[in-house]
XYZ file of C-alpha atoms in Angstrom:
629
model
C -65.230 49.805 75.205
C -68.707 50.862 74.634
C -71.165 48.257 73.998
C -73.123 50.759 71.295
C -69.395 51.347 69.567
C -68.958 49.417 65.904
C -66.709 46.025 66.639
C -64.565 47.874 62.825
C -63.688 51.440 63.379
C -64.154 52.957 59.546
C -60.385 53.107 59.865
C -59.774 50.007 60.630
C -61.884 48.552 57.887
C -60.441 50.716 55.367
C -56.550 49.180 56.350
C -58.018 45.605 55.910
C -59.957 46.704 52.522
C -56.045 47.827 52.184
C -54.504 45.104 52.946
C -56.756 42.551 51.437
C -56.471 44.501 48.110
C -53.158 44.411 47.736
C -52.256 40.678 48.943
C -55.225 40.129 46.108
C -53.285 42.379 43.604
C -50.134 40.615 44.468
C -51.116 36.927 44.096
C -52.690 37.522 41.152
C -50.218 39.724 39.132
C -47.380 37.613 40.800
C -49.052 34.680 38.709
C -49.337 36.423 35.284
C -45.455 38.096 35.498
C -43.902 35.235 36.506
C -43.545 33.169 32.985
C -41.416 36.767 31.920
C -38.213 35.693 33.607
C -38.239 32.255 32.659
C -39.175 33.193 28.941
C -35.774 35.403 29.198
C -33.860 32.547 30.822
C -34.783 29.986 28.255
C -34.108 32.128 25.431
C -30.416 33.203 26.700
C -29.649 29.760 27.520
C -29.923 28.537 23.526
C -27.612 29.904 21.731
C -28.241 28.790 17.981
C -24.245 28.023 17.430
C -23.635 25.818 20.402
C -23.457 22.743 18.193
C -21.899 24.045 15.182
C -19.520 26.540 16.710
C -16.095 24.853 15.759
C -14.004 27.749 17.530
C -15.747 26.081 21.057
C -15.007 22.884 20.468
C -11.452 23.558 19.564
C -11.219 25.508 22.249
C -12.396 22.566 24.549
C -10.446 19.849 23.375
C -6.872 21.982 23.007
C -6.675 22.373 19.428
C -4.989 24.871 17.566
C -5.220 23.850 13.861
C -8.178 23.180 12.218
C -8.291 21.678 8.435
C -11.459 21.887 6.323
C -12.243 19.947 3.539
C -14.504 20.191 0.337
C -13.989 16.390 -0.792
C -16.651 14.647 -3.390
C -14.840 11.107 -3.509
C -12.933 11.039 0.167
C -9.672 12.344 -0.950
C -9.601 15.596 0.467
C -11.118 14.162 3.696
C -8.278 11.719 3.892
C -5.896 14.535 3.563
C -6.883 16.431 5.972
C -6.831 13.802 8.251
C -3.754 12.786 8.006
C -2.905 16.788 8.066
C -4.891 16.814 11.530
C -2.293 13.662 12.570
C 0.629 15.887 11.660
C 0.377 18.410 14.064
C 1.129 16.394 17.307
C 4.880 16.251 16.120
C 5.226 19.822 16.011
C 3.301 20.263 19.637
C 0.194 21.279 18.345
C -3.053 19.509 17.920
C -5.382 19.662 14.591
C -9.152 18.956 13.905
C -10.017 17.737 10.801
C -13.382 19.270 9.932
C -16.492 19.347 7.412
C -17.424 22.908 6.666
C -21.188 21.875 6.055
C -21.351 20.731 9.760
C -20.128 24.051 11.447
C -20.788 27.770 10.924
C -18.207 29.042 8.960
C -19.104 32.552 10.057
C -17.136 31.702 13.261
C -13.397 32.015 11.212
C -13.348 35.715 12.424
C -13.299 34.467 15.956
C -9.830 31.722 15.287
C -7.530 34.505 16.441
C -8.903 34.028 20.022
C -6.479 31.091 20.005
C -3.193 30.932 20.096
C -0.855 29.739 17.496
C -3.957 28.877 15.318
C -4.275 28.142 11.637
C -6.785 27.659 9.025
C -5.995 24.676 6.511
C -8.481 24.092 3.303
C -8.151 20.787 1.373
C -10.452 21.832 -1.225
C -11.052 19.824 -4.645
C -13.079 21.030 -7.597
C -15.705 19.360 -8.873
C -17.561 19.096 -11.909
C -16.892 22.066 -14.038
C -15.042 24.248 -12.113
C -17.725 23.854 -8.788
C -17.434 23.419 -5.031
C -17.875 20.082 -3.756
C -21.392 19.561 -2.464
C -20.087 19.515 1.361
C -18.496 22.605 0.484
C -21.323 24.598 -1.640
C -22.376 26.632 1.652
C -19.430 28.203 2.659
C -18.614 28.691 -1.034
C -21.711 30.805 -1.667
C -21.223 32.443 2.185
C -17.551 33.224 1.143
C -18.861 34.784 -2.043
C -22.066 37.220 -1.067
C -20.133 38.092 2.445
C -18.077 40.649 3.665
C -15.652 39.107 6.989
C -13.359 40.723 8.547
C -10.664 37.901 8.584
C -7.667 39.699 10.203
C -5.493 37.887 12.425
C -6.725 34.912 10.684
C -3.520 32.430 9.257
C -4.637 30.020 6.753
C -3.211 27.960 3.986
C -4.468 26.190 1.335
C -4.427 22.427 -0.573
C -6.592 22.611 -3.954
C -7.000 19.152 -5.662
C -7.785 19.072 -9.051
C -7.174 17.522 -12.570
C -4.817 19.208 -15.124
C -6.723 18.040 -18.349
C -9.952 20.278 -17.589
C -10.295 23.606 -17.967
C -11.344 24.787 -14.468
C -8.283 23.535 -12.842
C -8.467 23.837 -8.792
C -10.638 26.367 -9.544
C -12.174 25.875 -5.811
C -8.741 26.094 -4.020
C -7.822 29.091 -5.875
C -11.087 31.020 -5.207
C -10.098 30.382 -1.062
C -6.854 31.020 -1.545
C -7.942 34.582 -3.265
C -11.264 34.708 -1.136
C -9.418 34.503 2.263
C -6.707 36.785 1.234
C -9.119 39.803 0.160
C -10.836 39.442 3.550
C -7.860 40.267 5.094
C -6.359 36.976 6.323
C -2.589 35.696 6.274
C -1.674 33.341 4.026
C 1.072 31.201 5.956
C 2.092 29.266 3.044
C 1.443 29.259 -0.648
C -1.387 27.508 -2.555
C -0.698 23.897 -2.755
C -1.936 21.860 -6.669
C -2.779 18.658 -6.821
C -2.630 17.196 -10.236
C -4.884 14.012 -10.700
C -3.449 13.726 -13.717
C -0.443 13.519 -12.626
C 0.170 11.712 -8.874
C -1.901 13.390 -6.450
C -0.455 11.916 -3.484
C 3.239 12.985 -4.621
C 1.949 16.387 -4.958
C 0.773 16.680 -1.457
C 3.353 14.741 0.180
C 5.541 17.385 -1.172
C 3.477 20.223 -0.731
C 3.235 18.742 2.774
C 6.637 18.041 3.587
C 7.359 21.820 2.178
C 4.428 23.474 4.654
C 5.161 21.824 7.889
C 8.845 23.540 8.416
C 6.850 26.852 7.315
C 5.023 26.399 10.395
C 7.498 25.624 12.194
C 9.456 28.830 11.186
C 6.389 31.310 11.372
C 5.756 30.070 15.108
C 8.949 29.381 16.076
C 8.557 25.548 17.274
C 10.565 22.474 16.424
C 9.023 18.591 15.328
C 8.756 16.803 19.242
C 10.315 13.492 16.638
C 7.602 11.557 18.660
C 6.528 10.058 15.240
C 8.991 6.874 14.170
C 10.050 7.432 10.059
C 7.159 6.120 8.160
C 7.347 2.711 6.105
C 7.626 3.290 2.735
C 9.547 2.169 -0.520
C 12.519 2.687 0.914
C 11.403 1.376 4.373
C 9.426 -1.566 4.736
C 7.346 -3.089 7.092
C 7.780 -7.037 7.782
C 4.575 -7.876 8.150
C 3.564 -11.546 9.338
C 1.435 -14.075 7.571
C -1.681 -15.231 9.554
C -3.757 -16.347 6.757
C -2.795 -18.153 3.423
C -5.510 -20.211 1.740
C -6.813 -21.489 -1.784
C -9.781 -19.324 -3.089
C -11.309 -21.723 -5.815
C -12.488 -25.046 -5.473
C -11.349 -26.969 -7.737
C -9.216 -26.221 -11.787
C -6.332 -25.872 -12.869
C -4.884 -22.118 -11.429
C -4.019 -21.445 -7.885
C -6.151 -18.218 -6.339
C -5.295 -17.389 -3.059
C -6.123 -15.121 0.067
C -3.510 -13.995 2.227
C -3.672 -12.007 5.231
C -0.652 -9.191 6.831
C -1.012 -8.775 10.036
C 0.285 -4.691 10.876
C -0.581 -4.957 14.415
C 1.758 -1.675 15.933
C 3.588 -0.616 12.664
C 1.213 2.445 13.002
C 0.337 1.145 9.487
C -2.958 3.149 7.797
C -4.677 2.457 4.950
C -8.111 2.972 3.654
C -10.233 0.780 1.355
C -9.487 0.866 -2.159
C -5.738 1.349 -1.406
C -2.768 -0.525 -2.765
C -0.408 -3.002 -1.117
C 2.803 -2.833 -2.289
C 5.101 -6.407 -1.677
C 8.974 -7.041 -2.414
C 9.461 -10.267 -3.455
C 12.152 -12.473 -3.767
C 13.535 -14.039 -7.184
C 13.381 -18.036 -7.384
C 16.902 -19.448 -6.369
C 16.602 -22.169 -9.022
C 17.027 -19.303 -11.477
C 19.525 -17.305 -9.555
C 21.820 -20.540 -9.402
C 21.176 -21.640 -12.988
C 22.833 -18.279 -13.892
C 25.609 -18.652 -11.635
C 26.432 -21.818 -13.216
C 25.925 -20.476 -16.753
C 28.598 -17.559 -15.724
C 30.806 -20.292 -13.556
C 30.901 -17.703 -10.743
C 30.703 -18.632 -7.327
C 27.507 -16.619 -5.972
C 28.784 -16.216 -2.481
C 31.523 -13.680 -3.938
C 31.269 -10.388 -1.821
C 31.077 -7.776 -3.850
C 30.193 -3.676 -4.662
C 29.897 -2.288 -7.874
C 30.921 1.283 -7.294
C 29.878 4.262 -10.358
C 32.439 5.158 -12.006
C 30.438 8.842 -12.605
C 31.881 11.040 -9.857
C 28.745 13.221 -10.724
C 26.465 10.990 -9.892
C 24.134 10.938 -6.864
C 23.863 7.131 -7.649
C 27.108 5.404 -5.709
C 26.076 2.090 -5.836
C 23.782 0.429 -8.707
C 22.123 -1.375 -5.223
C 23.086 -1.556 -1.710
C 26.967 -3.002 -1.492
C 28.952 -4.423 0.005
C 26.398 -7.555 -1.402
C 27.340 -11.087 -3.235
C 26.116 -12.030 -6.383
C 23.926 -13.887 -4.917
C 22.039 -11.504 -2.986
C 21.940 -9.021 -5.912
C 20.199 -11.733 -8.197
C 17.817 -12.983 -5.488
C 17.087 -9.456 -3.844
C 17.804 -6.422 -5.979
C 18.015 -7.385 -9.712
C 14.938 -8.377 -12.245
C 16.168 -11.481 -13.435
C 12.287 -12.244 -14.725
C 11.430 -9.704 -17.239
C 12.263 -9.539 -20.713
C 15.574 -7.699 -21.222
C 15.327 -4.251 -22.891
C 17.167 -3.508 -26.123
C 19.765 -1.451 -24.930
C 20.998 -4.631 -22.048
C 20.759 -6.757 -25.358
C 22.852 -3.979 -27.528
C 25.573 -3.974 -24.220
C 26.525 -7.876 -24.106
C 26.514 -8.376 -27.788
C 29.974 -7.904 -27.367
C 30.546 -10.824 -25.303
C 29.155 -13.183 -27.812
C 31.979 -15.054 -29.165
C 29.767 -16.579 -32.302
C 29.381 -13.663 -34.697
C 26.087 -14.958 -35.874
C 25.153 -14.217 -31.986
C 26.180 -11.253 -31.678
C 25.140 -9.633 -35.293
C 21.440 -10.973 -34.512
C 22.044 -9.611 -30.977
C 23.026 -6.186 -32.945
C 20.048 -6.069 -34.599
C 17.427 -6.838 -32.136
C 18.878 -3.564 -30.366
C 18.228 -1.639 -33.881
C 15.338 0.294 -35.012
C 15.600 -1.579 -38.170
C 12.099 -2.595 -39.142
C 13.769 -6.274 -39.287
C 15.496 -5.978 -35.869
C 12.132 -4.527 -34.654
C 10.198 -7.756 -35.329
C 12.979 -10.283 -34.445
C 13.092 -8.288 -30.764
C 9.161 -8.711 -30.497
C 9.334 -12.452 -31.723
C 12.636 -13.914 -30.225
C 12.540 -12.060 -27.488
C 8.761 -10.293 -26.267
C 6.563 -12.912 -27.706
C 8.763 -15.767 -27.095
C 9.103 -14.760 -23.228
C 12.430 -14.833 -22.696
C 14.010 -13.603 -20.062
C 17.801 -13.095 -19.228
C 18.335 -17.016 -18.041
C 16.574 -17.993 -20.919
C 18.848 -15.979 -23.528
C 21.930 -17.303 -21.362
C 20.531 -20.583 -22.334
C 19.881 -20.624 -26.136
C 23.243 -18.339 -26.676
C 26.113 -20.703 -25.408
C 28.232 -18.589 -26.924
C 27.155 -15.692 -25.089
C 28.763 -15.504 -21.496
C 29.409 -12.072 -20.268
C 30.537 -11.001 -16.885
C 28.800 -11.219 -13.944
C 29.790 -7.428 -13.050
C 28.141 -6.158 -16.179
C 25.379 -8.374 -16.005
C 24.691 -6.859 -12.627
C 25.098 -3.786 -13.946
C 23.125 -3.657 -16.995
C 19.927 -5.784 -15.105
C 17.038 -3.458 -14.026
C 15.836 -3.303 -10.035
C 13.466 -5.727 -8.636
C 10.762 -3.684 -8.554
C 7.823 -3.877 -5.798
C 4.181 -5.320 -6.571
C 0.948 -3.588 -6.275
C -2.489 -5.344 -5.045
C -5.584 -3.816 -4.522
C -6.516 -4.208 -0.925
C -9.572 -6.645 -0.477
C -10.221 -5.566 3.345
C -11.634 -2.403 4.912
C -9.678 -0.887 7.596
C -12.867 -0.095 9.983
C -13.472 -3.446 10.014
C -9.558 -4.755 9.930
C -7.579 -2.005 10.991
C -4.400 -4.491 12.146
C -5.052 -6.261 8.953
C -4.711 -6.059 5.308
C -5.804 -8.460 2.829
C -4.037 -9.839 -0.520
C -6.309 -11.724 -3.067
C -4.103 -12.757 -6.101
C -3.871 -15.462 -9.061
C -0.622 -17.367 -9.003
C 0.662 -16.444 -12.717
C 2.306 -19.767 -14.258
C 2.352 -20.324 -17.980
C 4.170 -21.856 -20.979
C 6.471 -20.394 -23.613
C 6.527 -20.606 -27.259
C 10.019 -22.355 -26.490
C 8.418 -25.119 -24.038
C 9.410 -23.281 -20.730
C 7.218 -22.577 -17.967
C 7.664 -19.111 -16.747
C 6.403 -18.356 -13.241
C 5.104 -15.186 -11.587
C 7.519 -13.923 -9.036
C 5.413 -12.554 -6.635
C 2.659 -14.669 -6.495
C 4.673 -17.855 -6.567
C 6.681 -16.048 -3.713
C 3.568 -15.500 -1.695
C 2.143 -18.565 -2.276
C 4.970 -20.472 -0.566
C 4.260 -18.138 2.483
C 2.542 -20.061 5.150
C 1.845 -18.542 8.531
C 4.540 -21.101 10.127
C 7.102 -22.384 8.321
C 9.632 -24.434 10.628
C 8.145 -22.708 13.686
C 9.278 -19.201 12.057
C 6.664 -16.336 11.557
C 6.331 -16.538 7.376
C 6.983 -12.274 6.702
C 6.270 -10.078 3.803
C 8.268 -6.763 3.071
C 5.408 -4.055 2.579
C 4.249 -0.680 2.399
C 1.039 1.218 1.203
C 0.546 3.026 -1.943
C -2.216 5.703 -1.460
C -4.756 5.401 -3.989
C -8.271 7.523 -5.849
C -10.091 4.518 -5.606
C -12.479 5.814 -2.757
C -15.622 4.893 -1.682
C -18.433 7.939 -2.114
C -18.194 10.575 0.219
C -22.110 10.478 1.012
C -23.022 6.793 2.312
C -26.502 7.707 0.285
C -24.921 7.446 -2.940
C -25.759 3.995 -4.378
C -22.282 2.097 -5.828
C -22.288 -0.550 -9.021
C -18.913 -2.296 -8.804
C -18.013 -4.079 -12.056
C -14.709 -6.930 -11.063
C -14.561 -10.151 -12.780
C -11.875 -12.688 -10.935
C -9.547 -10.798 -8.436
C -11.152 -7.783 -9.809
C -13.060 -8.571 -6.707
C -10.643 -7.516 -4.412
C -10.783 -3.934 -3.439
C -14.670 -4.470 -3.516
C -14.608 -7.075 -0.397
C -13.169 -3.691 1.103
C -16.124 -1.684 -0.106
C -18.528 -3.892 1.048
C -17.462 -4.945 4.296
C -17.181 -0.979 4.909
C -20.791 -0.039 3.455
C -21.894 -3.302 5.900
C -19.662 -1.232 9.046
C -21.447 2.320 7.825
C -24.779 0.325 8.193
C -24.012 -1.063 11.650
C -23.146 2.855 12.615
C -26.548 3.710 12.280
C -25.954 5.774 8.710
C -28.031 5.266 5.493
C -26.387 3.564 3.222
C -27.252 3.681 -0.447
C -27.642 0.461 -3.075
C -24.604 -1.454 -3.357
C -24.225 -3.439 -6.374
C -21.755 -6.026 -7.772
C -21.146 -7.262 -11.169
C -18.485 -10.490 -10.593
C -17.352 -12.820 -13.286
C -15.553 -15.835 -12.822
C -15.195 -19.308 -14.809
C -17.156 -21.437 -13.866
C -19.360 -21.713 -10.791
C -18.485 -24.568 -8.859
C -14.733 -23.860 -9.902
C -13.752 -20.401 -9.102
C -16.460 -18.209 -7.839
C -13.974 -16.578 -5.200
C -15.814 -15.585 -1.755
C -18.497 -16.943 -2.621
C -20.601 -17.870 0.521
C -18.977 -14.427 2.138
C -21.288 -12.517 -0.756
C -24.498 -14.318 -0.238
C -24.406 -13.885 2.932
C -23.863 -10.165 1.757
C -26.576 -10.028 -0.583
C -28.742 -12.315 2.380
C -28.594 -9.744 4.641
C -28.734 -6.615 2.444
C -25.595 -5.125 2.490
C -25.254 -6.147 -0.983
C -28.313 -4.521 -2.753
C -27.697 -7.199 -5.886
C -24.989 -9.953 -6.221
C -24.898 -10.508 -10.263
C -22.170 -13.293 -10.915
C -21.789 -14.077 -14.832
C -20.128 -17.172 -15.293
C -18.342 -17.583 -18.472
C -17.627 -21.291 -19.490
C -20.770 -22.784 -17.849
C -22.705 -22.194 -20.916
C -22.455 -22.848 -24.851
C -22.181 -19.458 -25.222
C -19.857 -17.305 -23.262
C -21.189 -14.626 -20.396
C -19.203 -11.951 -19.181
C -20.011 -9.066 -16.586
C -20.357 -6.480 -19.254
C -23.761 -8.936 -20.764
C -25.046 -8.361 -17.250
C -24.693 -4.763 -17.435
C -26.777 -4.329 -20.397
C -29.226 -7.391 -19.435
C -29.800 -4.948 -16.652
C -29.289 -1.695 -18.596
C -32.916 0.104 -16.899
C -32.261 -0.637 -13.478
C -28.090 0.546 -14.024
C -28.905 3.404 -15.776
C -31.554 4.695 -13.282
C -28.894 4.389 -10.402
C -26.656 6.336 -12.732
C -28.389 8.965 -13.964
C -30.946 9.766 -11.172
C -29.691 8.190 -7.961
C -26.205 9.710 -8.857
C -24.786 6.489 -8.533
C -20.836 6.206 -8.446
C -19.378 3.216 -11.027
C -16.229 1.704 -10.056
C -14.670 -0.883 -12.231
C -11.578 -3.401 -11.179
C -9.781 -6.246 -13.029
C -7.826 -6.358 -16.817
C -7.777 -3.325 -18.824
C -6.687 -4.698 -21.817
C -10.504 -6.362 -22.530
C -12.381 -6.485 -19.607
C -12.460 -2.536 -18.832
C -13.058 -1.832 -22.207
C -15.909 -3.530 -22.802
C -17.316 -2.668 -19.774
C -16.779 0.828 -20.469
C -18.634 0.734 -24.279
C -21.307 -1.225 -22.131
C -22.046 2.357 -20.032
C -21.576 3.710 -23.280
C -24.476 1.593 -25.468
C -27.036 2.022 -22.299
C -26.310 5.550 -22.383
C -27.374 5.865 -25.922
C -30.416 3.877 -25.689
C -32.098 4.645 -22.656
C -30.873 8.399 -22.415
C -31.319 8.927 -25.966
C -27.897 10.141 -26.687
C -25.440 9.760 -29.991
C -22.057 8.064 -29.669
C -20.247 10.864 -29.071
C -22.748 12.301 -26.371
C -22.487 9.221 -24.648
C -18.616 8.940 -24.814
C -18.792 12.583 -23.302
C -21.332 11.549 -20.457
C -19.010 8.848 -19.558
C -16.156 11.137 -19.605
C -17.907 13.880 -17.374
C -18.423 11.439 -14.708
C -14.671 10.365 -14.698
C -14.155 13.994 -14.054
C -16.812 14.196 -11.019
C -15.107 11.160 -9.820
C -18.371 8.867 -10.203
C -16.853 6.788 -12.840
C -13.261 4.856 -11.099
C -10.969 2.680 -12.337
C -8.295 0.227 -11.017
C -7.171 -1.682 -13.592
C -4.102 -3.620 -14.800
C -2.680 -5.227 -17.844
């Protein structure tokens, strides 16, 4: 090389001017482009219906039916639940499912699997309106235009018959879903509140299921055992049986049935329904009356060939089993079993004021309601002041009504005791006009039940009537519970449920009771379980009125109007739901014109507005009663 030549040819300067250039170019341009692909990638990877896309999520866990609810007060809920449960006898699985909570948009897409059906439990609320869970889909289903073919639905509208917008709700799905082209599977189910809701769907339900069955050609897998029922019992053992009040002169007691694997569900505010037995001192007094010896098998066969009815009770049976087990031997006879053995009277004085008691004479009208009603006589006790009166056993047995099964309000919450349901109950025991002391035959019959008797498991024949006594659907909603004496029960259910919904991490809204009882060292049942309550703040306000402990008698419905701002700001703002428990011939009455005098003087309403503002919440089913007489 010469030593005068440039170390750089211009060429070779220009390549590294080049090169240099575009390695600067590169690094920074690579910089500013490279946030474009990851932009894209996070924007593809959130989807805005991953969480509320029910058609995934089926998809995922194997379902194939999915049931929607609109449900104010928990009933609709509960059905679809138990609609959800169905399914696994038929070999398919359901999803129970809130329509606020998913994007309802997505029902084009349920053909994608297979064997798939819609369900709606939907109940009407208010005049003729969705429930508030259900408002969304109601106005979506309105204002849209889906294309729901291939989609198989049915529907389950709950309602009340006396107002004018009847199911309105389920009948605008039903319609809605049709005109968008879906397949309805299986007519429009109506629920009559007014009636018996739960008969309704039961056989709505029992009528839908073979439908299924048919349209997809399965069969039931008869994995599920035959439910307990009336009909069907469940012995369920005493583990609990103790004295509520501290000290007077009645006997209230808390039992406990344990249901551990009877597949047993219930929710709070249900009923318990018991069979007792009758008290053998009375079944042998009348066997001795009639000279029969009770050990006689028998069976009373109809003499109707037309009749469905065979047997009056199950036979073959003694006497003695019939009067302990299957006949009312407690109640007041009717007029027409009084009218029947007349004729068996041998003293005609007997049997012509027998005669007449059966009458609609105005005279044999009020001898029946004093000899007989007010006088608290029962069949023993006729036996016994008509010695010339002694029919036959057969007819007797005959003409007696059944033993019928007794309802309690549940006082437990099945979150909290799912294997366990709860009695609270007054032992009835009184005395006659004619000196007797008549006993309650339940009570007295559960009373005797200890949790070991002799070494043997104490049981109790039961089943569960479904009731409308529900907590609110929305935890936020405050409650005001209004149950003097075993009033109380259903709302130990409530509360130990609102204390559960608490512990879950969910708002919970005031929860208030109004309990009367006696006397406050006497009968204040639960009583350190509900300041503990009210201690801790699951019970917003414990008021307790105590009746005799003053010159001047205080009852629950004082308390309500003593307290008439705070009450009627939870009722009329907080959209607070009332629920009232206990005797309906005074106690719910009063109560009820208590709502009625705060409504008229703090919302500045007449009588007859008020009456109606009570009446509207009884229709939004904010205003609940359990109540017995």
């Amino acid at each position: 090389m010469d030593e005068d030549e440039p170390f750089f040819s211009n060429l070779d300067i220009f390549l590294f001017s080049l090169i240099a250039g575009l390695l600067i170019y590169w690094f920074i341009f690579r910089k500013k482009t490279e946030p474009i692909p990851e932009f894209k990638k996070l924007e593809s990877t959130a989807p805005t219906t991953r969480e509320t896309s029910f058609i995934d999520k089926m998809k995922k866990m194997g379902k194939n039916i999915v049931v929607f609810y609109g449900s104010q007060t928990g009933t609709a809920e509960e059905f679809a639940n138990r609609l959800a449960k169905d399914a696994h006898r038929y070999g398919m699985k359901g999803m129970a499912a809130d329509p606020e909570e998913y994007d309802m948009s997505e029902l084009s897409r349920l053909p994608e699997i297979e064997n798939s059906i819609a369900i709606f439990c939907m109940a009407t609320y208010g005049e003729g309106d969705p429930t508030d869970n259900a408002q969304d889909f109601y106005d979506w289903l309105h204002e849209g235009d889906a294309d729901f073919t291939g989609v198989k639905y049915t529907v389950f509208a709950l309602g009340n018959k006396t107002y004018e917008h009847y199911n309105a709700m389920g009948k605008y799905v039903d319609k809605r879903m049709a005109e968008l082209g879906a397949t309805r599977i299986f007519d429009l189910g109506m629920g009559d509140d007014d009636g018996n809701l739960e008969e309704d769907f039961v056989s709505w339900r029992e009528q839908f299921w073979p439908a299924v069955c048919e349209h997809f050609g399965v069969e039931a897998t008869g994995e599920e055992s035959r439910p307990f029922d009336s009909k069907n019992p469940f012995l369920a053992p005493v583990t609990v049986n103790r004295k509520l009040n501290k000290a007077g002169d009645r006997h209230l007691m808390h039992l406990e049935l344990d249901i551990t694997g009877s597949k047993i569900r219930y929710e709070s505010g249900d009923h318990v329904a018991v069979y007792p037995i009758n008290d053998s001192n009375i079944v042998n007094r009348i066997g001795d009356l009639l000279k029969v010896d009770l050990d006689t098998v028998i069976s009373l066969n109809n003499l109707d060939e037309e009749s469905n009815k065979k047997h009056p009770f199950p036979c073959p049976t003694t006497y003695r089993t019939a009067l302990t087990h299957y006949l009312d031997v407690t109640s007041s006879p009717r007029t027409n079993v009084l009218y029947e053995l007349a004729q068996y009277a041998t003293d005609p004085k007997d049997q012509e004021n027998m005669r007449k008691m059966a009458s609609s004479s105005p005279e044999g009208k009020a001898l029946y309601q004093s000899w007989v009603l007010d006088s608290c006589r029962n069949i023993l006790a006729i036996l016994e002041d008509l010695p010339s009166l002694r029919p036959p056993i057969d007819h007797l047995c005959e003409l007696l009504p059944r033993l019928q099964a007794r309802y309690y309000s549940i006082a437990s919450s099945s979150k909290v005791h799912p294997n366990s349901i709860h009695i609270c109950a007054v032992v009835v025991e009184y005395k006659t006009k004619t000196g007797r002391v008549n006993k309650g035959v339940a009570t007295n019959w559960l009373k005797n039940k200890m949790p070991t008797d002799n070494g043997h498991k104490a049981t109790v024949p039961m089943y569960i009537r479904k009731s409308q006594f529900r907590l609110p659907f929305k935890s936020t909603n405050p409650v005001i519970m209004v149950g003097p004496g075993t009033g109380i029960a259903p709302f130990m259910g409530f509360v130990q449920e609102r204390k559960w919904l608490k512990e879950q991490g969910k708002d919970v809204g005031d929860t208030v009771l109004y309990y009367g009882c006696r006397h406050k060292n006497e009968d204040f049942l639960y009583r350190e379980e509900l300041e503990e309550y009210e201690k801790t703040g699951v019970l917003t306000a414990l008021n307790v009125a105590f009746s005799r402990d003053q010159a001047e008698k205080v009852y629950v419905q004082h308390l309500l109007k003593k307290n008439k701002e705070v009450v009627w700001r939870l009722v009329h703002t907080d959209n607070a739901h009332i629920y009232i428990c206990g005797d309906a011939r005074n106690m719910a009455r009063d109560v009820q014109n208590a709502f009625y005098e705060i409504a008229e003087e703090l919302g500045g309403m007449s009588r007859t507005q008020a009456v109606d503002y009570i009446k509207k919440l009884m229709t939004k089913g904010r205003y609940s009663q359990d109540v017995w007489s």
